[in-house]
PDB file of C-alpha atoms in Angstrom:
ATOM      1  CA  PRO R   1      63.020 120.973  87.397  1.00 53.00           C
ATOM      2  CA  LYS R   2      63.805 120.337  83.756  1.00 56.00           C
ATOM      3  CA  GLU R   3      60.958 118.810  81.261  1.00 55.00           C
ATOM      4  CA  PRO R   4      62.621 116.491  78.878  1.00 60.00           C
ATOM      5  CA  ALA R   5      62.513 118.060  75.156  1.00 58.00           C
ATOM      6  CA  GLY R   6      59.408 117.903  73.744  1.00 58.00           C
ATOM      7  CA  SER R   7      57.218 117.884  76.616  1.00 62.00           C
ATOM      8  CA  LEU R   8      55.379 120.821  77.512  1.00 64.00           C
ATOM      9  CA  SER R   9      53.434 122.908  80.549  1.00 67.00           C
ATOM     10  CA  ALA R  10      50.680 123.685  81.103  1.00 64.00           C
ATOM     11  CA  ASP R  11      51.206 127.339  81.197  1.00 65.00           C
ATOM     12  CA  SER R  12      52.850 126.835  77.352  1.00 69.00           C
ATOM     13  CA  ILE R  13      49.593 125.772  76.405  1.00 73.00           C
ATOM     14  CA  LYS R  14      47.012 127.882  77.909  1.00 76.00           C
ATOM     15  CA  ILE R  15      45.823 131.158  75.330  1.00 73.00           C
ATOM     16  CA  LYS R  16      43.927 134.619  75.666  1.00 77.00           C
ATOM     17  CA  LYS R  17      40.177 133.708  75.809  1.00 73.00           C
ATOM     18  CA  GLU R  18      39.824 136.892  73.147  1.00 72.00           C
ATOM     19  CA  VAL R  19      42.282 134.252  70.870  1.00 74.00           C
ATOM     20  CA  ALA R  20      40.612 131.108  71.179  1.00 70.00           C
ATOM     21  CA  ASN R  21      37.206 132.682  70.491  1.00 68.00           C
ATOM     22  CA  ALA R  22      38.324 133.846  66.976  1.00 71.00           C
ATOM     23  CA  PHE R  23      38.992 130.419  66.048  1.00 68.00           C
ATOM     24  CA  VAL R  24      36.502 128.314  68.160  1.00 66.00           C
ATOM     25  CA  LYS R  25      32.726 129.428  67.321  1.00 67.00           C
ATOM     26  CA  ARG R  26      29.407 128.076  69.472  1.00 67.00           C
ATOM     27  CA  LYS R  27      27.625 126.419  66.608  1.00 68.00           C
ATOM     28  CA  LYS R  28      23.941 128.730  66.386  1.00 68.00           C
ATOM     29  CA  ARG R  29      20.822 127.073  66.541  1.00 64.00           C
ATOM     30  CA  SER R  30      18.886 127.705  63.728  1.00 71.00           C
ATOM     31  CA  SER R  31      15.354 126.830  64.441  1.00 77.00           C
ATOM     32  CA  PRO R  32      13.462 126.004  67.912  1.00 78.00           C
ATOM     33  CA  TYR R  33      13.230 122.388  66.892  1.00 75.00           C
ATOM     34  CA  GLU R  34      16.887 122.430  67.921  1.00 74.00           C
ATOM     35  CA  TRP R  35      16.914 124.221  70.562  1.00 75.00           C
ATOM     36  CA  TYR R  36      13.872 121.987  71.810  1.00 76.00           C
ATOM     37  CA  PHE R  37      15.726 118.897  71.522  1.00 74.00           C
ATOM     38  CA  GLU R  38      18.424 120.506  73.072  1.00 72.00           C
ATOM     39  CA  TYR R  39      16.916 121.050  76.789  1.00 78.00           C
ATOM     40  CA  TYR R  40      14.812 118.344  76.520  1.00 84.00           C
ATOM     41  CA  LYS R  41      15.397 114.671  76.183  1.00 85.00           C
ATOM     42  CA  SER R  42      13.716 111.902  74.494  1.00 88.00           C
ATOM     43  CA  PRO R  43      11.659 109.018  77.007  1.00 91.00           C
ATOM     44  CA  MET R  44      13.995 106.708  75.228  1.00 92.00           C
ATOM     45  CA  GLU R  45      17.312 108.984  76.088  1.00 91.00           C
ATOM     46  CA  GLN R  46      15.868 109.215  79.333  1.00 92.00           C
ATOM     47  CA  MET R  47      15.990 105.497  79.859  1.00 94.00           C
ATOM     48  CA  HIS R  48      19.239 104.642  78.564  1.00 94.00           C
ATOM     49  CA  GLU R  49      21.016 107.334  81.206  1.00 93.00           C
ATOM     50  CA  ARG R  50      18.448 105.833  84.285  1.00 95.00           C
ATOM     51  CA  CYS R  51      19.982 102.020  83.111  1.00 95.00           C
ATOM     52  CA  GLU R  52      23.718 104.009  82.833  1.00 94.00           C
ATOM     53  CA  ASN R  53      23.376 105.204  86.204  1.00 94.00           C
ATOM     54  CA  TYR R  54      22.447 101.605  88.100  1.00 95.00           C
ATOM     55  CA  PRO R  55      25.996  99.847  87.733  1.00 95.00           C
ATOM     56  CA  PRO R  56      24.115  96.891  87.684  1.00 96.00           C
ATOM     57  CA  CYS R  57      21.384  97.523  85.075  1.00 95.00           C
ATOM     58  CA  ASP R  58      24.202  98.812  82.878  1.00 95.00           C
ATOM     59  CA  TYR R  59      26.450  95.442  83.252  1.00 95.00           C
ATOM     60  CA  LEU R  60      23.700  93.358  82.300  1.00 95.00           C
ATOM     61  CA  SER R  61      23.173  95.960  79.295  1.00 95.00           C
ATOM     62  CA  ASP R  62      26.084  94.749  78.051  1.00 94.00           C
ATOM     63  CA  GLN R  63      26.089  91.078  78.390  1.00 95.00           C
ATOM     64  CA  VAL R  64      21.971  91.005  77.200  1.00 96.00           C
ATOM     65  CA  GLY R  65      21.237  93.973  75.506  1.00 94.00           C
ATOM     66  CA  PHE R  66      19.303  97.386  76.687  1.00 95.00           C
ATOM     67  CA  ALA R  67      15.955  96.404  76.509  1.00 95.00           C
ATOM     68  CA  LEU R  68      15.918  93.437  78.432  1.00 96.00           C
ATOM     69  CA  ALA R  69      18.114  94.719  81.035  1.00 95.00           C
ATOM     70  CA  TYR R  70      16.302  97.469  81.891  1.00 96.00           C
ATOM     71  CA  ASN R  71      12.850  95.767  82.156  1.00 96.00           C
ATOM     72  CA  ARG R  72      14.722  93.220  84.294  1.00 95.00           C
ATOM     73  CA  PHE R  73      15.463  96.543  86.747  1.00 95.00           C
ATOM     74  CA  PHE R  74      13.113  98.732  86.255  1.00 93.00           C
ATOM     75  CA  GLY R  75       9.768  97.436  84.298  1.00 87.00           C
TER      76      GLY R  75
END
């Protein structure tokens, strides 16, 4: 089947891994502090994720705020 002019197929977008690595570089971490926070989440972030993964808490947090919603379901 013919594609409309200007549209791209998935095959035409692919590039080789070596070519991609030439201009997309992974950011290097400069300190152990940055390594630590990449692997370990803060307690507040863990609480947010717990609330986001529970639909009633997530919905209520949009209405009344995170703190009240979290305390209602988990506090």
